[in-house]
PDB file of C-alpha atoms in Angstrom:
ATOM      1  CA  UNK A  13       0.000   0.000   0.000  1.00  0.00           C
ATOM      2  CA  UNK A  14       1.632   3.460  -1.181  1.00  0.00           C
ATOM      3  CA  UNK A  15       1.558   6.398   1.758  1.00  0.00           C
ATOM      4  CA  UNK A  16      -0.250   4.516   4.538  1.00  0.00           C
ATOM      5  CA  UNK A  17       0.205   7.495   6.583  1.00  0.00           C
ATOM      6  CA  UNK A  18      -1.020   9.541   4.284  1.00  0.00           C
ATOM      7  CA  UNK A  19      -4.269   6.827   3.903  1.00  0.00           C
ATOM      8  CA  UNK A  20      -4.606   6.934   7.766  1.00  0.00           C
ATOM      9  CA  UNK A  21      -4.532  10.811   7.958  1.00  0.00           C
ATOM     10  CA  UNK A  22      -7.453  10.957   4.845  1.00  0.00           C
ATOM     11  CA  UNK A  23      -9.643   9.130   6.819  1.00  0.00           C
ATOM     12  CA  UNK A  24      -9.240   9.898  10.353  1.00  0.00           C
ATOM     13  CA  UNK A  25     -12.465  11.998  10.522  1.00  0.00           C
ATOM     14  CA  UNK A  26     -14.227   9.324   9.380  1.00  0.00           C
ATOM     15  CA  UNK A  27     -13.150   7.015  12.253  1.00  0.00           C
ATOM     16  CA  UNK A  28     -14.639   5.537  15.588  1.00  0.00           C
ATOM     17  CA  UNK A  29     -13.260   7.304  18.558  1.00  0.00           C
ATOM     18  CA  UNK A  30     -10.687   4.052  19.537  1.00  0.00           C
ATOM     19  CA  UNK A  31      -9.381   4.115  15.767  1.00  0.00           C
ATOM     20  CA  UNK A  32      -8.832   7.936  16.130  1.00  0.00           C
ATOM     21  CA  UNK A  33      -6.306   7.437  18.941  1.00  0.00           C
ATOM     22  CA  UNK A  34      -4.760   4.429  17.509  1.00  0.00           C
ATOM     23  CA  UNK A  35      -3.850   6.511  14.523  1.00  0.00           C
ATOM     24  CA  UNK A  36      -2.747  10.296  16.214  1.00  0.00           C
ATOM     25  CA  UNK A  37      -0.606   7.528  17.906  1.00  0.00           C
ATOM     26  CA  UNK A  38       0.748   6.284  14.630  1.00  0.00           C
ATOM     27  CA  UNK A  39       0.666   9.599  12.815  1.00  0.00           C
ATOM     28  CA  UNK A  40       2.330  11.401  15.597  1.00  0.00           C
ATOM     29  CA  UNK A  41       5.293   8.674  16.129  1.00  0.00           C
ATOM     30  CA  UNK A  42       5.768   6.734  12.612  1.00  0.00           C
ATOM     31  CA  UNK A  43       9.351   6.338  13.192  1.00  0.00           C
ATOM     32  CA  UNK A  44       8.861   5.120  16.712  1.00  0.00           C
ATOM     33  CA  UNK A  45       6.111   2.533  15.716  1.00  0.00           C
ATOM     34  CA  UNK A  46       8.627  -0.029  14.888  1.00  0.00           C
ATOM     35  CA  UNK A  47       9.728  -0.257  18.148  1.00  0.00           C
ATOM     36  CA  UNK A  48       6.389  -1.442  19.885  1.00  0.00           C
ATOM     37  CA  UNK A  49       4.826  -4.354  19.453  1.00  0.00           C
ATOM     38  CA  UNK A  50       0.659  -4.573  18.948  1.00  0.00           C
ATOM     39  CA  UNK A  51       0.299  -5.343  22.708  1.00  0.00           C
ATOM     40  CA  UNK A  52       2.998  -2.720  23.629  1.00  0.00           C
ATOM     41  CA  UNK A  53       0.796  -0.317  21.313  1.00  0.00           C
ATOM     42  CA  UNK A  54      -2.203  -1.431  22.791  1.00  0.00           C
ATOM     43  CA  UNK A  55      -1.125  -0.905  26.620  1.00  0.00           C
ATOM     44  CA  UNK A  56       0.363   2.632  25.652  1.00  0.00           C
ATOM     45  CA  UNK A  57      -3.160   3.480  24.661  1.00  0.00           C
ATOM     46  CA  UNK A  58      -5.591   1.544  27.025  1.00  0.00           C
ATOM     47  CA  UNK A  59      -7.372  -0.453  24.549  1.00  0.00           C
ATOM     48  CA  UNK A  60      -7.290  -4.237  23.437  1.00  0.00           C
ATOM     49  CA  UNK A  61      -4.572  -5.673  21.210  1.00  0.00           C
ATOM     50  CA  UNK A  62      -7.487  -7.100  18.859  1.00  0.00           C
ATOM     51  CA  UNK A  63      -8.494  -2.897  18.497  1.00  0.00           C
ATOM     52  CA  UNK A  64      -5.193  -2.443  17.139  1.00  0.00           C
ATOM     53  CA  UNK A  65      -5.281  -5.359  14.904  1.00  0.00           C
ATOM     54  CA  UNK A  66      -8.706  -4.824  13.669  1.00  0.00           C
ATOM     55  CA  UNK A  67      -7.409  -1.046  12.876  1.00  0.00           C
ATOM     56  CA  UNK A  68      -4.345  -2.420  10.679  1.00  0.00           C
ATOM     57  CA  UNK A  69      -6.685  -4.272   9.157  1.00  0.00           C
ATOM     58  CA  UNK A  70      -9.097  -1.781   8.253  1.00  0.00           C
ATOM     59  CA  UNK A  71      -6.287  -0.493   5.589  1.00  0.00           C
ATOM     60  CA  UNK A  72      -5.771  -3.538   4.008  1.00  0.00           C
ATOM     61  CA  UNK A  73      -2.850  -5.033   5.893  1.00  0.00           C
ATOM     62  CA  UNK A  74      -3.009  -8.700   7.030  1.00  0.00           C
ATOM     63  CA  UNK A  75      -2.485  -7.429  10.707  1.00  0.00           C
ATOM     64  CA  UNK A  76      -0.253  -4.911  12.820  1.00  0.00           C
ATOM     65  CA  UNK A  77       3.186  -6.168  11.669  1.00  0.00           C
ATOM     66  CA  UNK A  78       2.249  -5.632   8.084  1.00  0.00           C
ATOM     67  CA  UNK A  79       0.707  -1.791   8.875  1.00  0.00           C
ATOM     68  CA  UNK A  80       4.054  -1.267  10.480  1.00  0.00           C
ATOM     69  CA  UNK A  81       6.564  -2.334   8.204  1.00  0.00           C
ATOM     70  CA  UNK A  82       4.512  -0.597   5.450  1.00  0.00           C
ATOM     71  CA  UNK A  83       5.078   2.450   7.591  1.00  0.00           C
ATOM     72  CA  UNK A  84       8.920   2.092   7.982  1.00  0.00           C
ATOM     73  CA  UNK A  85       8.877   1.810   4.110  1.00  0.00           C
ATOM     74  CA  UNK A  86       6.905   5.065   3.703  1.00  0.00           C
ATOM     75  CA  UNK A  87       9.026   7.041   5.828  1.00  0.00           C
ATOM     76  CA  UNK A  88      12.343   5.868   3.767  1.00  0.00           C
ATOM     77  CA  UNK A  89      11.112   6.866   0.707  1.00  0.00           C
ATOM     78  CA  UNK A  90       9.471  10.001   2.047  1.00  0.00           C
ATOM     79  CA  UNK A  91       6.746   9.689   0.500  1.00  0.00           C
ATOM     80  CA  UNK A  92       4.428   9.979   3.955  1.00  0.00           C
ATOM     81  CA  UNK A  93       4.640  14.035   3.648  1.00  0.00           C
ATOM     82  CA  UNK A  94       4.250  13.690   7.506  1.00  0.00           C
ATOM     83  CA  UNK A  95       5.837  16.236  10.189  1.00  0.00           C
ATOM     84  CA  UNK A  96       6.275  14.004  12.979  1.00  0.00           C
ATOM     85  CA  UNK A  97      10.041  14.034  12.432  1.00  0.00           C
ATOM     86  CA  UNK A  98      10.648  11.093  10.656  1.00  0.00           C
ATOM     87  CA  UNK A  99      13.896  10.788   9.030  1.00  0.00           C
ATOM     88  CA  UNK A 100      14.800  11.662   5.775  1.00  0.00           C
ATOM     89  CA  UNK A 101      14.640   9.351   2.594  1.00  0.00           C
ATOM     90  CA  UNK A 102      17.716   7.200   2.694  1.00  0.00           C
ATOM     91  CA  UNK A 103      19.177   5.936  -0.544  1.00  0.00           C
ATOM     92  CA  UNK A 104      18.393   2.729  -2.189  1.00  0.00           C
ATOM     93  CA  UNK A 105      18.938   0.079   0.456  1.00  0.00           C
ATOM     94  CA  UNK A 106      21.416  -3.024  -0.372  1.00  0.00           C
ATOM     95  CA  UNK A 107      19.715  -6.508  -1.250  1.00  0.00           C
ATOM     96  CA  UNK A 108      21.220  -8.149   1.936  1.00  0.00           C
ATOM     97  CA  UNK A 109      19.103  -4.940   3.914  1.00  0.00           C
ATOM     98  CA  UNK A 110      16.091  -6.037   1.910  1.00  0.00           C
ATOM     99  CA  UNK A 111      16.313  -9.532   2.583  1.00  0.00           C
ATOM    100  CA  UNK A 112      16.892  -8.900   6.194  1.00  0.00           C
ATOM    101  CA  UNK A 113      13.817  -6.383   6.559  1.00  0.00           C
ATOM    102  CA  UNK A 114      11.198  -9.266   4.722  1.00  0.00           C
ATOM    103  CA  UNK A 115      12.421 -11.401   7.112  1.00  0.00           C
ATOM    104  CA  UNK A 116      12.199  -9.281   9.728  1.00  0.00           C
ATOM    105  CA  UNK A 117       8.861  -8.853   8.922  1.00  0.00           C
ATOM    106  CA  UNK A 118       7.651 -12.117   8.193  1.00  0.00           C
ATOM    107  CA  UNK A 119       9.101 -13.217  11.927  1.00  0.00           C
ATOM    108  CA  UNK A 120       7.313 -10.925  13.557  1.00  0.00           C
ATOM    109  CA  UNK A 121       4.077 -11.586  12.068  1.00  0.00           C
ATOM    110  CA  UNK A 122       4.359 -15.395  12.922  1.00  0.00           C
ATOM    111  CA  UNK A 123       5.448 -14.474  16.716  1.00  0.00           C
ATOM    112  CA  UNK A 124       2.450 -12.231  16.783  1.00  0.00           C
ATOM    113  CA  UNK A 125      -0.174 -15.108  15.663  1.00  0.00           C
ATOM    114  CA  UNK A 126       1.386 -17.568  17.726  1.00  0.00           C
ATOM    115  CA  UNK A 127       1.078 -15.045  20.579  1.00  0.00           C
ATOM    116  CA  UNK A 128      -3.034 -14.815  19.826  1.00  0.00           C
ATOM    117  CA  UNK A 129      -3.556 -18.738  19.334  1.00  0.00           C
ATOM    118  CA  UNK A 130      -1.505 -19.679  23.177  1.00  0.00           C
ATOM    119  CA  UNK A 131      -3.865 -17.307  25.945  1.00  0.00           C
ATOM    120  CA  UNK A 132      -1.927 -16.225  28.586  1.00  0.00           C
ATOM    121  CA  UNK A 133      -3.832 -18.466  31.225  1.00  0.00           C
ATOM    122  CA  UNK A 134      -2.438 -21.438  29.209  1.00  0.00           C
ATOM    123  CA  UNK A 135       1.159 -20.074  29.054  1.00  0.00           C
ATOM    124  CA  UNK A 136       0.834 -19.233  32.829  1.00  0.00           C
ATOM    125  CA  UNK A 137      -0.425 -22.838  33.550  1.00  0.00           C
ATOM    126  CA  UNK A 138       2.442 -24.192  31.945  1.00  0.00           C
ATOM    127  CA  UNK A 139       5.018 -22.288  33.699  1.00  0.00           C
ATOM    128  CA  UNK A 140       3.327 -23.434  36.884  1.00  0.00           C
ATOM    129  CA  UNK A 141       3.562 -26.961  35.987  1.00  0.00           C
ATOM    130  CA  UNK A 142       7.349 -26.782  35.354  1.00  0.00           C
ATOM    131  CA  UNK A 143       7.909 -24.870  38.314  1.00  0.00           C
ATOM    132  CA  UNK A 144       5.902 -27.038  40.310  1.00  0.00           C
ATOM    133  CA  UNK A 145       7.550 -30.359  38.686  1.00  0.00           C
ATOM    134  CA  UNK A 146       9.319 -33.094  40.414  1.00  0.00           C
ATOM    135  CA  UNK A 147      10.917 -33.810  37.073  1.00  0.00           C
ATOM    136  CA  UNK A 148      10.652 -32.719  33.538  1.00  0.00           C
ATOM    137  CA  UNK A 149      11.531 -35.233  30.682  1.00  0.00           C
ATOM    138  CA  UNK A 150      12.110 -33.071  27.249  1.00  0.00           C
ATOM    139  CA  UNK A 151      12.362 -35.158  24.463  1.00  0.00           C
ATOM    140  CA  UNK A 152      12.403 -33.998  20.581  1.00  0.00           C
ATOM    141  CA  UNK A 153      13.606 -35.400  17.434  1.00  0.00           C
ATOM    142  CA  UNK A 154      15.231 -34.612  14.345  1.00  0.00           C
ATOM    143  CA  UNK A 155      15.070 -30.589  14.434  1.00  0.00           C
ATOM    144  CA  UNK A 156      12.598 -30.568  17.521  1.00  0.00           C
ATOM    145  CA  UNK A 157      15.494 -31.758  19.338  1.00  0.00           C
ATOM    146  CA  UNK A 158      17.814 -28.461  18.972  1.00  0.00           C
ATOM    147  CA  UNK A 159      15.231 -26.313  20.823  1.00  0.00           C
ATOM    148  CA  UNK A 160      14.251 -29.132  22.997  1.00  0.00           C
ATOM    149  CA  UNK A 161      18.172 -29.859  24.751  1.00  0.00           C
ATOM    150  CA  UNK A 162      18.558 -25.936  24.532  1.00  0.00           C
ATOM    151  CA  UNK A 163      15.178 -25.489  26.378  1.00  0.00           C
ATOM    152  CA  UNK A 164      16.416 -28.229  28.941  1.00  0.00           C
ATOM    153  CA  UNK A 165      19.664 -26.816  29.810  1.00  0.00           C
ATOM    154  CA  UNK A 166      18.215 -23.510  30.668  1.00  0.00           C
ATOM    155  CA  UNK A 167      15.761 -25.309  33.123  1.00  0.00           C
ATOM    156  CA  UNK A 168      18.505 -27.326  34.567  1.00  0.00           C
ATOM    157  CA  UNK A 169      20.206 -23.380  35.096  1.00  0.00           C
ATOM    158  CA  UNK A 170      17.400 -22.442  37.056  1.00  0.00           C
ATOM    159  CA  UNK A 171      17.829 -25.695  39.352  1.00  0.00           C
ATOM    160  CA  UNK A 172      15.054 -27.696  37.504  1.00  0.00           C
ATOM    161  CA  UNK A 173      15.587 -31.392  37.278  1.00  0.00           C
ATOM    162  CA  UNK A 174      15.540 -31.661  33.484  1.00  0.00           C
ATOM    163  CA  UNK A 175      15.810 -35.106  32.219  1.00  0.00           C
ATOM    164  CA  UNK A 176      16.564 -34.955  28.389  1.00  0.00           C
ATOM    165  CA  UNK A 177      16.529 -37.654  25.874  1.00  0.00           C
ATOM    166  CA  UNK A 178      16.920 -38.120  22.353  1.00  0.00           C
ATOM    167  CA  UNK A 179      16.171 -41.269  21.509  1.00  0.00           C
ATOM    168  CA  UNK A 180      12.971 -42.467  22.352  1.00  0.00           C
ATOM    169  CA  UNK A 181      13.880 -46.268  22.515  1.00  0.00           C
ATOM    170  CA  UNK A 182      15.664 -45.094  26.109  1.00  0.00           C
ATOM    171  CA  UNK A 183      12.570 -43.402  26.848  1.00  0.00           C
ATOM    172  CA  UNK A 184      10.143 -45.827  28.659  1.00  0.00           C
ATOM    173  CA  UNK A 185      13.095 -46.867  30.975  1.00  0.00           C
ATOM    174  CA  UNK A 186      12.827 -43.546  32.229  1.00  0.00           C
ATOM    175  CA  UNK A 187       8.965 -43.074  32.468  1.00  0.00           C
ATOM    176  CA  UNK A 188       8.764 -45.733  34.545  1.00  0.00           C
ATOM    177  CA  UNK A 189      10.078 -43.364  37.587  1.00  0.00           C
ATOM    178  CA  UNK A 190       7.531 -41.247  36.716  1.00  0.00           C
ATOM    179  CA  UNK A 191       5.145 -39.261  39.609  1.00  0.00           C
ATOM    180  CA  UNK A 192       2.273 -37.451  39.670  1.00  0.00           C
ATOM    181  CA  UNK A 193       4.276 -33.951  39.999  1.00  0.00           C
ATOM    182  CA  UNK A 194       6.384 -35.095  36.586  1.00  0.00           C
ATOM    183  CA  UNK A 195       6.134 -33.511  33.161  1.00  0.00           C
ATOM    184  CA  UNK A 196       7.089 -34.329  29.806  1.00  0.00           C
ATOM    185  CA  UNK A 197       7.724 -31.461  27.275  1.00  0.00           C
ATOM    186  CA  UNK A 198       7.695 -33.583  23.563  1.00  0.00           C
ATOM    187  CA  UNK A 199       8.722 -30.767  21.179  1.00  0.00           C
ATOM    188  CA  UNK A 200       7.490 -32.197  17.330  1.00  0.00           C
ATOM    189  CA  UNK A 201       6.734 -29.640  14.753  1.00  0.00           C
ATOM    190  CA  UNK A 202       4.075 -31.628  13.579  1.00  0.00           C
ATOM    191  CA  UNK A 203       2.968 -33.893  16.129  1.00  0.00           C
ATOM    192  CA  UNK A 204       2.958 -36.987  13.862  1.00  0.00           C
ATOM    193  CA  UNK A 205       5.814 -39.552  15.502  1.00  0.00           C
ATOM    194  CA  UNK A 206       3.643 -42.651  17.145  1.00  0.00           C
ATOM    195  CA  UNK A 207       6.674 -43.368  18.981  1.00  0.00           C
ATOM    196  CA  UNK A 208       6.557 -40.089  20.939  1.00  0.00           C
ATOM    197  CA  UNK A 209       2.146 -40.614  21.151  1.00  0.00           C
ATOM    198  CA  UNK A 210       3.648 -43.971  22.783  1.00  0.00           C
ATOM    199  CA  UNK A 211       5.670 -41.873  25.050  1.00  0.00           C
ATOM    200  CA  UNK A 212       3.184 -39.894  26.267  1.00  0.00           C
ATOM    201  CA  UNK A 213       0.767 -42.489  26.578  1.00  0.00           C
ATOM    202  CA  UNK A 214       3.329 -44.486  29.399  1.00  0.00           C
ATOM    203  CA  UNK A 215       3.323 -40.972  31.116  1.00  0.00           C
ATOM    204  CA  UNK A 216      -0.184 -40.096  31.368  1.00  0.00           C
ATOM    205  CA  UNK A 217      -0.841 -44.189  32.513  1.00  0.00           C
ATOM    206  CA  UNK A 218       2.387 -43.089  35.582  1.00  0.00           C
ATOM    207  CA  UNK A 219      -0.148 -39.837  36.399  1.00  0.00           C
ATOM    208  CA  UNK A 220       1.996 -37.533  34.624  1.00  0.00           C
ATOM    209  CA  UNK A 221       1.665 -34.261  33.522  1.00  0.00           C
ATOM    210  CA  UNK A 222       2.210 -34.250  29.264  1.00  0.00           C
ATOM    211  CA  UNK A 223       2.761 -30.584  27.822  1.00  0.00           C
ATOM    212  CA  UNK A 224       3.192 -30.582  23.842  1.00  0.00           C
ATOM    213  CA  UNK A 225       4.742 -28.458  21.300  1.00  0.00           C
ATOM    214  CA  UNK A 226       3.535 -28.533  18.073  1.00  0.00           C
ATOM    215  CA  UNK A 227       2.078 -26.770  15.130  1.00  0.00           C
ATOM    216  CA  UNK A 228      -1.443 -25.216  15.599  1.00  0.00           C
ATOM    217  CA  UNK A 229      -2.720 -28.151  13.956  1.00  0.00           C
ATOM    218  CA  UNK A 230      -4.971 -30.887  14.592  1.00  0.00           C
ATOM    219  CA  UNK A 231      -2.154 -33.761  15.400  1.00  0.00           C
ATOM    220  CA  UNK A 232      -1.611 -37.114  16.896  1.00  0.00           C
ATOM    221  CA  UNK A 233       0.365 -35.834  19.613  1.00  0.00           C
ATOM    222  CA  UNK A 234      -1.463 -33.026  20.887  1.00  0.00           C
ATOM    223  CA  UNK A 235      -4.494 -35.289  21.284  1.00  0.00           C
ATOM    224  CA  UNK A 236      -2.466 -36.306  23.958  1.00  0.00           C
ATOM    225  CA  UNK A 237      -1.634 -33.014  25.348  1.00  0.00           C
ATOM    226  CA  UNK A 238      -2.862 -31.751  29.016  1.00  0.00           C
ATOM    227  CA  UNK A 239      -1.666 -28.901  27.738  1.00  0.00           C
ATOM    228  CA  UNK A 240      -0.248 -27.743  24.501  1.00  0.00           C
ATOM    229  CA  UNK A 241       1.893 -24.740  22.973  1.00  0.00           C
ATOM    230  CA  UNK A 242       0.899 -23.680  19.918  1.00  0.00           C
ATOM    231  CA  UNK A 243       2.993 -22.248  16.783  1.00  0.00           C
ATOM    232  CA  UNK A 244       1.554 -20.513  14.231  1.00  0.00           C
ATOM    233  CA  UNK A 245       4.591 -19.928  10.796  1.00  0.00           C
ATOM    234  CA  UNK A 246       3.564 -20.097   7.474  1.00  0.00           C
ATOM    235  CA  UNK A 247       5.733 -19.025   4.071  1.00  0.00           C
ATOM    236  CA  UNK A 248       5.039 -20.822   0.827  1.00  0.00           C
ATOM    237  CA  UNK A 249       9.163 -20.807   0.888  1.00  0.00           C
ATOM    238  CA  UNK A 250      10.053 -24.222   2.324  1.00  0.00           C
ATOM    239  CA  UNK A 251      13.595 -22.688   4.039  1.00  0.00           C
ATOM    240  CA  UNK A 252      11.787 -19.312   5.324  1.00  0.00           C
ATOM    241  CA  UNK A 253       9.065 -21.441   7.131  1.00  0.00           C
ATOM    242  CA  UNK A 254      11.704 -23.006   9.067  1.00  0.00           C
ATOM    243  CA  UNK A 255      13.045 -19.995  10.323  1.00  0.00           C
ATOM    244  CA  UNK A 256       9.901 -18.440  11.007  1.00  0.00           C
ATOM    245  CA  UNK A 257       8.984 -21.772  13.150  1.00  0.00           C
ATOM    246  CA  UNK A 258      11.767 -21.751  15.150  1.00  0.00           C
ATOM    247  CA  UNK A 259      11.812 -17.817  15.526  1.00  0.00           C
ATOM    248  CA  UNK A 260       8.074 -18.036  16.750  1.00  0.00           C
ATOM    249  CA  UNK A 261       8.521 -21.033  18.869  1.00  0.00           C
ATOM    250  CA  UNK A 262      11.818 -19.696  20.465  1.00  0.00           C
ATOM    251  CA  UNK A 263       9.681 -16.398  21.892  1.00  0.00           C
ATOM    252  CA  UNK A 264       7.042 -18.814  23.353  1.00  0.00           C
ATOM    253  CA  UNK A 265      10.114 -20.732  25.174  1.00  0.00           C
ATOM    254  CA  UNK A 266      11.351 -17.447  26.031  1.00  0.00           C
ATOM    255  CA  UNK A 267       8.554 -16.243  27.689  1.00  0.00           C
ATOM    256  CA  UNK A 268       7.915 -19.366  29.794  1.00  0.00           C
ATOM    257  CA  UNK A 269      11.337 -19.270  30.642  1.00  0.00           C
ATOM    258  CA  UNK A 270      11.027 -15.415  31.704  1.00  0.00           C
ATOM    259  CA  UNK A 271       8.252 -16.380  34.291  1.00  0.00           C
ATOM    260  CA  UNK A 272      10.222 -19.064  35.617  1.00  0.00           C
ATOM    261  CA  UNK A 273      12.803 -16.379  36.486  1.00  0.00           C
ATOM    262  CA  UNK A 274       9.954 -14.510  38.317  1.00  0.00           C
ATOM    263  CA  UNK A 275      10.576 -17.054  41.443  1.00  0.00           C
ATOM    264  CA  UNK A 276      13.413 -15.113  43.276  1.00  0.00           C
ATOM    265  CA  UNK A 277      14.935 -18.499  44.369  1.00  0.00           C
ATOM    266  CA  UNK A 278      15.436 -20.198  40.580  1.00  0.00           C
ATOM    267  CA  UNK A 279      16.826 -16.595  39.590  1.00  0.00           C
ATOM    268  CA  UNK A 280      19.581 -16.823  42.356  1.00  0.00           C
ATOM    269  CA  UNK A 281      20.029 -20.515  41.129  1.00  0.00           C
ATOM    270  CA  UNK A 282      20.567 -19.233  37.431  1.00  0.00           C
ATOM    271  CA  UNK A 283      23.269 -16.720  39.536  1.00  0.00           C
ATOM    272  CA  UNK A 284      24.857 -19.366  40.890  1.00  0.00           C
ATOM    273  CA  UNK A 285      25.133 -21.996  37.852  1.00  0.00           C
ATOM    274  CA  UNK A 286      26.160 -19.184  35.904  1.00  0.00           C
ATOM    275  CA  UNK A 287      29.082 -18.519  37.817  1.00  0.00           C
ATOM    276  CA  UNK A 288      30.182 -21.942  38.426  1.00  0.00           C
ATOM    277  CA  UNK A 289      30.660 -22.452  34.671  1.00  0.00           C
ATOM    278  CA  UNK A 290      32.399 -19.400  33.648  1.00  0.00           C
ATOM    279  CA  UNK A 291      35.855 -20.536  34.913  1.00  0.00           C
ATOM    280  CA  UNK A 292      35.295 -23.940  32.647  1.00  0.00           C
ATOM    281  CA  UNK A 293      34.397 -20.974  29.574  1.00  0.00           C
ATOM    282  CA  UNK A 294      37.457 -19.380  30.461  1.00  0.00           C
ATOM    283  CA  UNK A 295      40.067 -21.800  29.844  1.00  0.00           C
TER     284      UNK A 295
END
């Protein structure tokens, strides 16, 4: 869309009174709106992060990251005639900058979805179910596996008993320790290994607590889920979906991770752990 801004200013009379703050907001800090997020956005103006996406896409975008990248484009080619300050055109940007900024914007639209489809009740019940775990078993294979072992080493930091595995033929060995305060975190993209729907199977029948991570798809795994987290990344480029998966998924991990911290006793333990392996990082 050419000159959102100058789209947004056109029709601003025109607008309910919740639109017309959204966009002064936008009008009055286009080169700031990159920086905030829709639920940053939404906060700064006391109004619901669906207002905000509703408003982007009342001009035609596909949602807030769209309407804001659209703006950063205007205001390099000056064409938004705005006097909010903006800076000046810049010169024809290099491929490698216009790669990065399409990716850039794809990401953030995929974290954003994902956000929407996992409520924050259901993020918050996870993080209590880790916290309050006796154990948690991660397991993931092929890919899943990378974000799984990382995603177990930072609970282990934080004084977590994390018990990870990669091969699930070692699996049922382990599950049959299992309690009723245990969890197992199966990370698969898309849900569709039976030997993992095996896995969780043993758990639940050892009154365990089975969290999955899949794609926000109907799956074999999740049917198995007491709870799931959800990742919404879609490109019809096989090699940018990837990215966008792990990008999305990686902020969900983050954020559960972040809450974690919230207990002042794992944060010291992250202190400590930290410490004791920077002399081994040293030498």
């Amino acid at each position: 869309m050419n000159a959102p801004l100058l789209k947004i200013r056109s029709e601003r009379d025109h607008m309910s009174a919740i639109e017309r703050r959204i966009a002064d907001f936008v009008l009055e800090n286009a080169h700031l709106l990159r920086d905030y997020s829709s639920q940053q956005l939404a906060n700064a103006l006391g109004i619901s992060q669906s207002s905000v996406v509703k408003f982007s896409q009342k001009f035609g975008f596909k949602g807030y990251p769209d309407l804001k990248y659209s703006v950063g484009e205007s205001l390099a080619r000056g064409d938004g005639n705005d006097d909010n300050g903006g800076p000046p055109a810049s010169p024809a940007a290099h491929p490698h900058a216009t790669l990065a900024e399409g990716l850039w914007r794809a990401k953030a639209e995929a974290e954003e979805e994902t956000r929407m489809i996992n409520p924050p009740e259901n993020i918050d019940a996870i993080a209590g179910a880790i916290r309050d775990a006796g154990k948690v078993f991660v397991i993931g294979l092929g890919p899943d596996g990378i974000q799984a072992r990382a995603f177990a080493m930072k609970l282990s930091l934080l004084g977590i008993l994390a018990v990870h595995h990669f091969d699930p033929v070692l699996v049922p060995a382990a599950v049959s320790t299992t309690s009723a305060s245990d969890v197992l975190l199966a990370f698969a993209e898309h849900g569709r290994q039976a030997s993992l729907c095996q896995i969780a199977r043993l758990f639940h029948e050892r009154g365990g607590k089975v969290v999955t991570v899949t794609r926000h798809t109907a799956n074999p795994l999740r049917a198995h889920a007491d709870l799931s987290l959800l990742v919404s990344a879609h490109d019809e480029h096989a090699h940018i979906e990837l990215l966008l998966y792990q990008t999305a998924l990686q902020q969900l991990l983050d954020l559960i991770f972040q809450l974690l911290c919230e207990d002042e006793g794992r944060l010291q333990q992250l202190s400590i752990n930290l410490e004791l392996m920077q002399p081994m990082l040293d030498t």
